[in-house]
Tab-separated table of C-alpha atoms and ligand atoms in Angstrom:
chain	number	residue	atom	x	y	z
A	1	MET	CA	2.346	26.090	15.852
A	2	LYS	CA	4.467	24.144	13.190
A	3	THR	CA	8.002	23.159	12.789
A	4	ALA	CA	9.990	23.398	9.445
A	5	LEU	CA	13.296	22.128	8.303
A	6	VAL	CA	15.295	23.989	5.570
A	7	VAL	CA	18.120	22.454	3.577
A	8	GLY	CA	20.090	24.938	1.352
A	9	ALA	CA	19.102	27.856	3.565
A	10	THR	CA	22.363	29.708	2.674
A	11	GLY	CA	21.639	29.748	-1.095
A	12	ALA	CA	19.425	32.483	-2.973
A	13	THR	CA	15.923	30.726	-2.483
A	14	GLY	CA	16.761	29.141	0.753
A	15	SER	CA	17.619	32.514	2.186
A	16	ALA	CA	14.474	34.159	0.754
A	17	LEU	CA	12.381	31.206	2.132
A	18	VAL	CA	13.851	31.536	5.646
A	19	ASN	CA	13.458	35.018	5.849
A	20	ALA	CA	9.719	34.631	4.662
A	21	LEU	CA	9.209	31.726	7.292
A	22	LEU	CA	10.662	34.047	10.106
A	23	THR	CA	7.943	36.625	9.348
A	24	SER	CA	5.224	34.192	9.765
A	25	ASP	CA	4.063	33.662	13.410
A	26	GLN	CA	3.126	29.899	12.513
A	27	TYR	CA	6.283	28.305	13.467
A	28	ARG	CA	7.740	27.394	16.974
A	29	ALA	CA	11.024	25.967	15.262
A	30	ILE	CA	12.722	26.419	12.053
A	31	HIS	CA	15.713	24.078	11.634
A	32	LEU	CA	18.331	24.709	9.199
A	33	VAL	CA	20.559	22.123	7.660
A	34	SER	CA	23.807	23.409	6.226
A	35	ARG	CA	27.448	23.000	6.060
A	36	ARG	CA	28.405	26.298	7.546
A	37	THR	CA	26.654	28.624	10.301
A	38	THR	CA	24.163	31.351	9.161
A	39	HIS	CA	23.328	34.911	10.232
A	40	TRP	CA	19.918	33.576	11.616
A	41	ARG	CA	21.472	31.530	14.387
A	42	HIS	CA	20.745	33.936	17.362
A	43	ARG	CA	16.952	34.116	16.320
A	44	GLU	CA	14.767	32.338	19.130
A	45	VAL	CA	13.077	29.977	16.672
A	46	ILE	CA	16.327	28.888	14.584
A	47	ARG	CA	17.756	25.511	15.278
A	48	GLU	CA	20.972	25.137	13.364
A	49	HIS	CA	22.408	21.728	12.224
A	50	ILE	CA	25.928	21.790	10.685
A	51	LEU	CA	26.825	18.819	8.634
A	52	PRO	CA	27.759	17.465	5.450
A	53	LEU	CA	25.320	16.217	2.991
A	54	SER	CA	26.763	12.730	2.891
A	55	ARG	CA	25.243	12.529	6.777
A	56	ILE	CA	21.886	13.865	6.022
A	57	GLY	CA	20.389	10.719	7.097
A	58	ASP	CA	21.937	10.840	10.587
A	59	LEU	CA	19.959	14.216	11.518
A	60	THR	CA	18.057	14.154	14.497
A	61	THR	CA	15.393	16.652	15.883
A	62	PRO	CA	13.896	16.566	19.211
A	63	TYR	CA	10.361	16.222	17.878
A	64	ALA	CA	8.654	15.578	14.399
A	65	ILE	CA	8.969	18.239	11.629
A	66	ASP	CA	5.745	19.212	9.769
A	67	GLU	CA	7.273	20.856	6.780
A	68	VAL	CA	10.648	20.118	4.796
A	69	TYR	CA	11.802	22.560	2.311
A	70	CYS	CA	14.682	21.444	0.100
A	71	CYS	CA	16.346	24.461	-1.807
A	72	LEU	CA	19.634	22.486	-2.408
A	73	GLY	CA	21.468	22.586	-5.767
A	74	THR	CA	24.788	23.033	-7.248
A	75	THR	CA	25.833	23.879	-10.951
A	76	MET	CA	28.080	21.933	-13.194
A	77	LYS	CA	30.722	24.697	-12.816
A	78	THR	CA	30.690	24.643	-9.083
A	79	ALA	CA	30.535	20.749	-8.810
A	80	GLY	CA	33.296	20.356	-11.212
A	81	SER	CA	31.850	16.924	-12.498
A	82	LYS	CA	28.669	15.185	-13.482
A	83	ALA	CA	29.344	12.781	-10.532
A	84	ALA	CA	29.593	15.633	-8.197
A	85	PHE	CA	26.694	17.477	-9.511
A	86	ARG	CA	24.547	14.423	-9.203
A	87	ALA	CA	25.673	13.840	-5.667
A	88	VAL	CA	24.037	16.955	-4.428
A	89	ASP	CA	21.057	17.484	-7.150
A	90	TYR	CA	20.034	13.666	-6.947
A	91	GLY	CA	21.753	11.963	-4.020
A	92	ALA	CA	21.530	14.518	-1.113
A	93	VAL	CA	17.945	15.393	-2.247
A	94	VAL	CA	16.761	11.627	-2.409
A	95	ALA	CA	18.426	11.171	1.024
A	96	LEU	CA	16.558	14.089	2.489
A	97	GLY	CA	13.366	12.548	1.128
A	98	GLN	CA	14.204	8.905	2.660
A	99	TRP	CA	14.963	11.026	6.028
A	100	ALA	CA	11.604	12.834	5.672
A	101	LYS	CA	9.744	9.445	5.147
A	102	GLU	CA	11.573	7.596	8.067
A	103	ASN	CA	11.038	10.615	10.281
A	104	GLY	CA	7.075	10.984	9.701
A	105	VAL	CA	7.528	14.345	7.940
A	106	GLY	CA	3.944	15.563	6.701
A	107	GLN	CA	5.106	17.681	3.821
A	108	LEU	CA	8.281	17.771	1.690
A	109	HIS	CA	8.708	20.763	-0.601
A	110	VAL	CA	11.635	20.494	-3.383
A	111	ILE	CA	12.768	22.678	-6.008
A	112	SER	CA	13.310	20.846	-9.200
A	113	SER	CA	13.416	22.563	-12.674
A	114	LYS	CA	11.166	23.414	-15.539
A	115	GLY	CA	11.600	20.585	-18.173
A	116	ALA	CA	12.759	18.326	-15.590
A	117	ASN	CA	12.527	14.819	-17.197
A	118	ALA	CA	14.189	11.683	-16.534
A	119	GLY	CA	14.274	10.696	-20.148
A	120	SER	CA	15.787	14.047	-21.406
A	121	ARG	CA	19.239	13.965	-23.271
A	122	ASN	CA	20.200	17.025	-21.093
A	123	PHE	CA	22.052	15.903	-18.189
A	124	TYR	CA	20.844	18.755	-15.786
A	125	LEU	CA	17.079	18.072	-16.781
A	126	ARG	CA	17.516	14.409	-16.723
A	127	THR	CA	19.169	14.435	-13.256
A	128	LYS	CA	16.271	16.672	-11.932
A	129	GLY	CA	13.625	14.137	-13.527
A	130	GLU	CA	15.284	11.279	-11.898
A	131	MET	CA	15.266	12.958	-8.452
A	132	GLU	CA	11.609	13.682	-8.949
A	133	GLN	CA	10.919	10.012	-9.994
A	134	ALA	CA	13.041	8.683	-7.036
A	135	LEU	CA	11.119	11.049	-4.570
A	136	SER	CA	7.748	9.973	-5.926
A	137	ALA	CA	8.724	6.337	-5.399
A	138	LEU	CA	8.904	6.935	-1.742
A	139	ASP	CA	5.357	7.607	-1.321
A	140	LEU	CA	5.705	10.286	1.127
A	141	PRO	CA	2.401	11.751	2.727
A	142	ALA	CA	2.719	15.063	0.645
A	143	LEU	CA	5.319	15.758	-2.017
A	144	TYR	CA	5.426	19.330	-3.631
A	145	LEU	CA	7.708	19.488	-6.637
A	146	TYR	CA	8.301	23.061	-7.755
A	147	ARG	CA	9.430	23.502	-11.575
A	148	PRO	CA	10.603	27.085	-12.028
A	149	SER	CA	12.067	28.504	-15.200
A	150	LEU	CA	15.457	30.540	-14.735
A	151	LEU	CA	15.568	32.194	-11.146
A	152	SER	CA	16.053	35.883	-11.158
A	153	GLY	CA	17.161	38.095	-8.317
A	154	GLU	CA	19.912	39.203	-6.254
A	155	ARG	CA	22.922	36.793	-5.778
A	156	ILE	CA	26.199	36.923	-4.057
A	157	ASP	CA	27.896	34.687	-6.665
A	158	ASP	CA	28.378	35.777	-10.217
A	159	ARG	CA	26.307	33.798	-12.877
A	160	ARG	CA	26.741	35.515	-16.172
A	161	GLY	CA	25.263	32.638	-18.000
A	162	GLU	CA	21.968	32.715	-15.957
A	163	ARG	CA	21.965	36.505	-16.360
A	164	PHE	CA	22.187	36.544	-19.852
A	165	GLY	CA	19.406	33.995	-20.233
A	166	GLU	CA	17.306	36.252	-17.980
A	167	PHE	CA	18.188	39.202	-20.324
A	168	ILE	CA	16.874	37.433	-23.238
A	169	LEU	CA	13.959	35.805	-21.761
A	170	ASN	CA	12.800	39.076	-20.639
A	171	ARG	CA	12.957	40.493	-24.056
A	172	LEU	CA	10.865	37.746	-25.708
A	173	THR	CA	7.770	38.399	-24.077
A	174	TRP	CA	6.134	39.150	-27.363
A	175	LEU	CA	6.638	35.630	-28.458
A	176	PRO	CA	3.467	33.593	-28.221
A	177	GLY	CA	4.039	30.939	-25.572
A	178	SER	CA	6.745	32.755	-23.906
A	179	ALA	CA	4.973	33.468	-20.666
A	180	LYS	CA	5.762	30.106	-19.421
A	181	TRP	CA	9.610	30.516	-19.821
A	182	ARG	CA	9.458	34.057	-18.013
A	183	PRO	CA	12.129	34.082	-15.346
A	184	VAL	CA	10.746	33.409	-11.771
A	185	PRO	CA	11.867	35.912	-9.039
A	186	ILE	CA	13.527	34.183	-6.103
A	187	ASP	CA	11.066	35.752	-3.751
A	188	THR	CA	8.306	34.508	-5.611
A	189	LEU	CA	9.289	31.091	-5.622
A	190	ALA	CA	9.925	31.257	-1.928
A	191	GLN	CA	6.354	32.698	-1.457
A	192	ALA	CA	4.849	29.960	-3.566
A	193	MET	CA	6.345	27.277	-1.453
A	194	ILE	CA	5.129	28.608	1.793
A	195	GLU	CA	1.653	29.427	0.307
A	196	ARG	CA	1.328	25.788	-0.805
A	197	ALA	CA	2.431	24.614	2.515
A	198	HIS	CA	-0.173	26.758	4.359
A	199	ARG	CA	-3.118	25.760	2.203
A	200	HIS	CA	-1.806	22.213	2.165
A	201	GLU	CA	-4.116	20.000	0.147
A	202	GLY	CA	-3.675	16.783	1.886
A	203	LYS	CA	-1.979	13.472	0.597
A	204	GLY	CA	-0.488	13.258	-2.695
A	205	ARG	CA	2.296	14.484	-5.178
A	206	PHE	CA	1.769	18.178	-6.508
A	207	ARG	CA	3.726	19.408	-9.485
A	208	ILE	CA	3.978	23.230	-9.354
A	209	GLU	CA	4.774	24.684	-12.749
A	210	SER	CA	6.857	27.953	-13.514
A	211	GLU	CA	3.500	29.480	-14.753
A	212	GLN	CA	1.696	28.712	-11.425
A	213	ILE	CA	4.546	29.906	-9.496
A	214	LEU	CA	4.283	33.223	-11.378
A	215	GLN	CA	0.745	33.727	-10.647
A	216	LEU	CA	1.952	35.015	-7.218
A	217	ASP	CA	4.149	37.557	-8.721
A	218	SER	CA	2.517	40.850	-8.191
A	219	THR	CA	5.219	42.800	-10.310
A	220	ALA	CA	4.816	40.633	-13.471
A	221	SER	CA	2.833	42.030	-16.493
A	222	GLU	CA	1.646	40.433	-19.632
B	301	NAP	N1	19.269	29.047	-10.838
B	301	NAP	C1	18.308	28.951	-11.707
B	301	NAP	O1	18.096	29.656	-12.464
B	301	NAP	C2	17.315	27.568	-11.330
B	301	NAP	C3	16.314	27.432	-12.321
B	301	NAP	C4	15.461	26.343	-11.965
B	301	NAP	C5	15.732	25.479	-10.894
B	301	NAP	N2	16.842	25.792	-9.986
B	301	NAP	C6	16.949	25.004	-8.896
B	301	NAP	O2	16.610	25.772	-7.735
B	301	NAP	C7	17.162	25.284	-6.560
B	301	NAP	C8	17.712	26.574	-5.783
B	301	NAP	O3	18.586	27.314	-6.733
B	301	NAP	P1	19.453	28.585	-5.929
B	301	NAP	O4	19.763	29.180	-7.310
B	301	NAP	O5	18.472	29.153	-5.163
B	301	NAP	O6	20.505	27.809	-5.282
B	301	NAP	P2	21.835	28.178	-4.852
B	301	NAP	O7	21.852	29.765	-4.426
B	301	NAP	O8	23.053	27.934	-5.691
B	301	NAP	O9	21.922	27.684	-3.333
B	301	NAP	C9	22.327	26.129	-3.263
B	301	NAP	C10	22.115	25.859	-1.836
B	301	NAP	O10	22.725	24.332	-1.859
B	301	NAP	C11	23.689	24.102	-0.933
B	301	NAP	N3	24.748	23.276	-1.427
B	301	NAP	C12	25.066	22.967	-2.727
B	301	NAP	N4	26.151	22.161	-2.726
B	301	NAP	C13	26.397	21.854	-1.414
B	301	NAP	C14	27.114	20.651	-0.901
B	301	NAP	N5	28.134	20.117	-1.791
B	301	NAP	N6	27.239	20.681	0.359
B	301	NAP	C15	26.251	21.294	1.246
B	301	NAP	N7	25.384	22.407	0.663
B	301	NAP	C16	25.609	22.513	-0.713
B	301	NAP	C17	24.468	25.617	-0.864
B	301	NAP	O11	25.274	25.632	0.355
B	301	NAP	P3	26.535	26.584	0.530
B	301	NAP	O12	25.888	28.028	0.543
B	301	NAP	O13	27.281	26.429	1.554
B	301	NAP	O14	27.257	26.457	-0.974
B	301	NAP	C18	23.198	26.539	-0.808
B	301	NAP	O15	22.574	26.572	0.463
B	301	NAP	C19	18.426	24.213	-7.168
B	301	NAP	O16	17.973	23.058	-6.946
B	301	NAP	C20	18.474	24.640	-8.625
B	301	NAP	O17	18.925	23.596	-9.514
B	301	NAP	C21	17.595	26.860	-10.156
């Protein structure tokens, strides 16, 4: 039996991931780190830790964690400034990586983005690329970086820009090379993360590109 820890469980991908972890019989404990309580709190295997992202390094668990999943992220609109965006998508994610390193975590699974590049002129892609670089420098036992294109699926919040992007990308499938931009269903990303954890390939850094994630999408057609 394994132990998992999820940060960002209240988000779209994090929720799908927790639901999928709960259907697996491989976990004796699933720790959730968030700033608010969740509807899973009464489930037997769930252990909630309510704390602000700035205190992620103070996290304590009664035993070692096998797999950490980071589904954290914000948007420029929600964050309100580049500094506030970076504090979440870079600062908190790297702090989680440092915590994982110090606490002997075997696998860290982190959602980055398609096109993440520390040298990009685009602030979002540069932040994601710098986050990937900083995590890679920690030399964790196993680091999995997922790089999805636009995410698709049900959301509580209204993201018109993303929905418009999804509408366009879904209509450009006839274009050569467009497959790699195809939107990634949230459930498929969550499944890909768990699948990679289960068939753990040993030590190293693994980048999982959008097309590889989509290979698990049974609803997709060429
Ligand atoms: N959306 C896309 O099309 C897309 C494409 C490529 C990559 N990604 C990346 O995929 C990841 C997951 O995306 P998603 O759309 O599933 O995320 P999401 O639904 O926006 O959820 C984000 C999670 O991060 C938490 N969070 C954000 N700011 C926080 C803060 N200041 N303090 C504490 N918690 C905070 C949220 O907590 P609360 O619920 O408490 O707010 C939530 O649990 C992100 O890293 C995103 O950049 C997204």
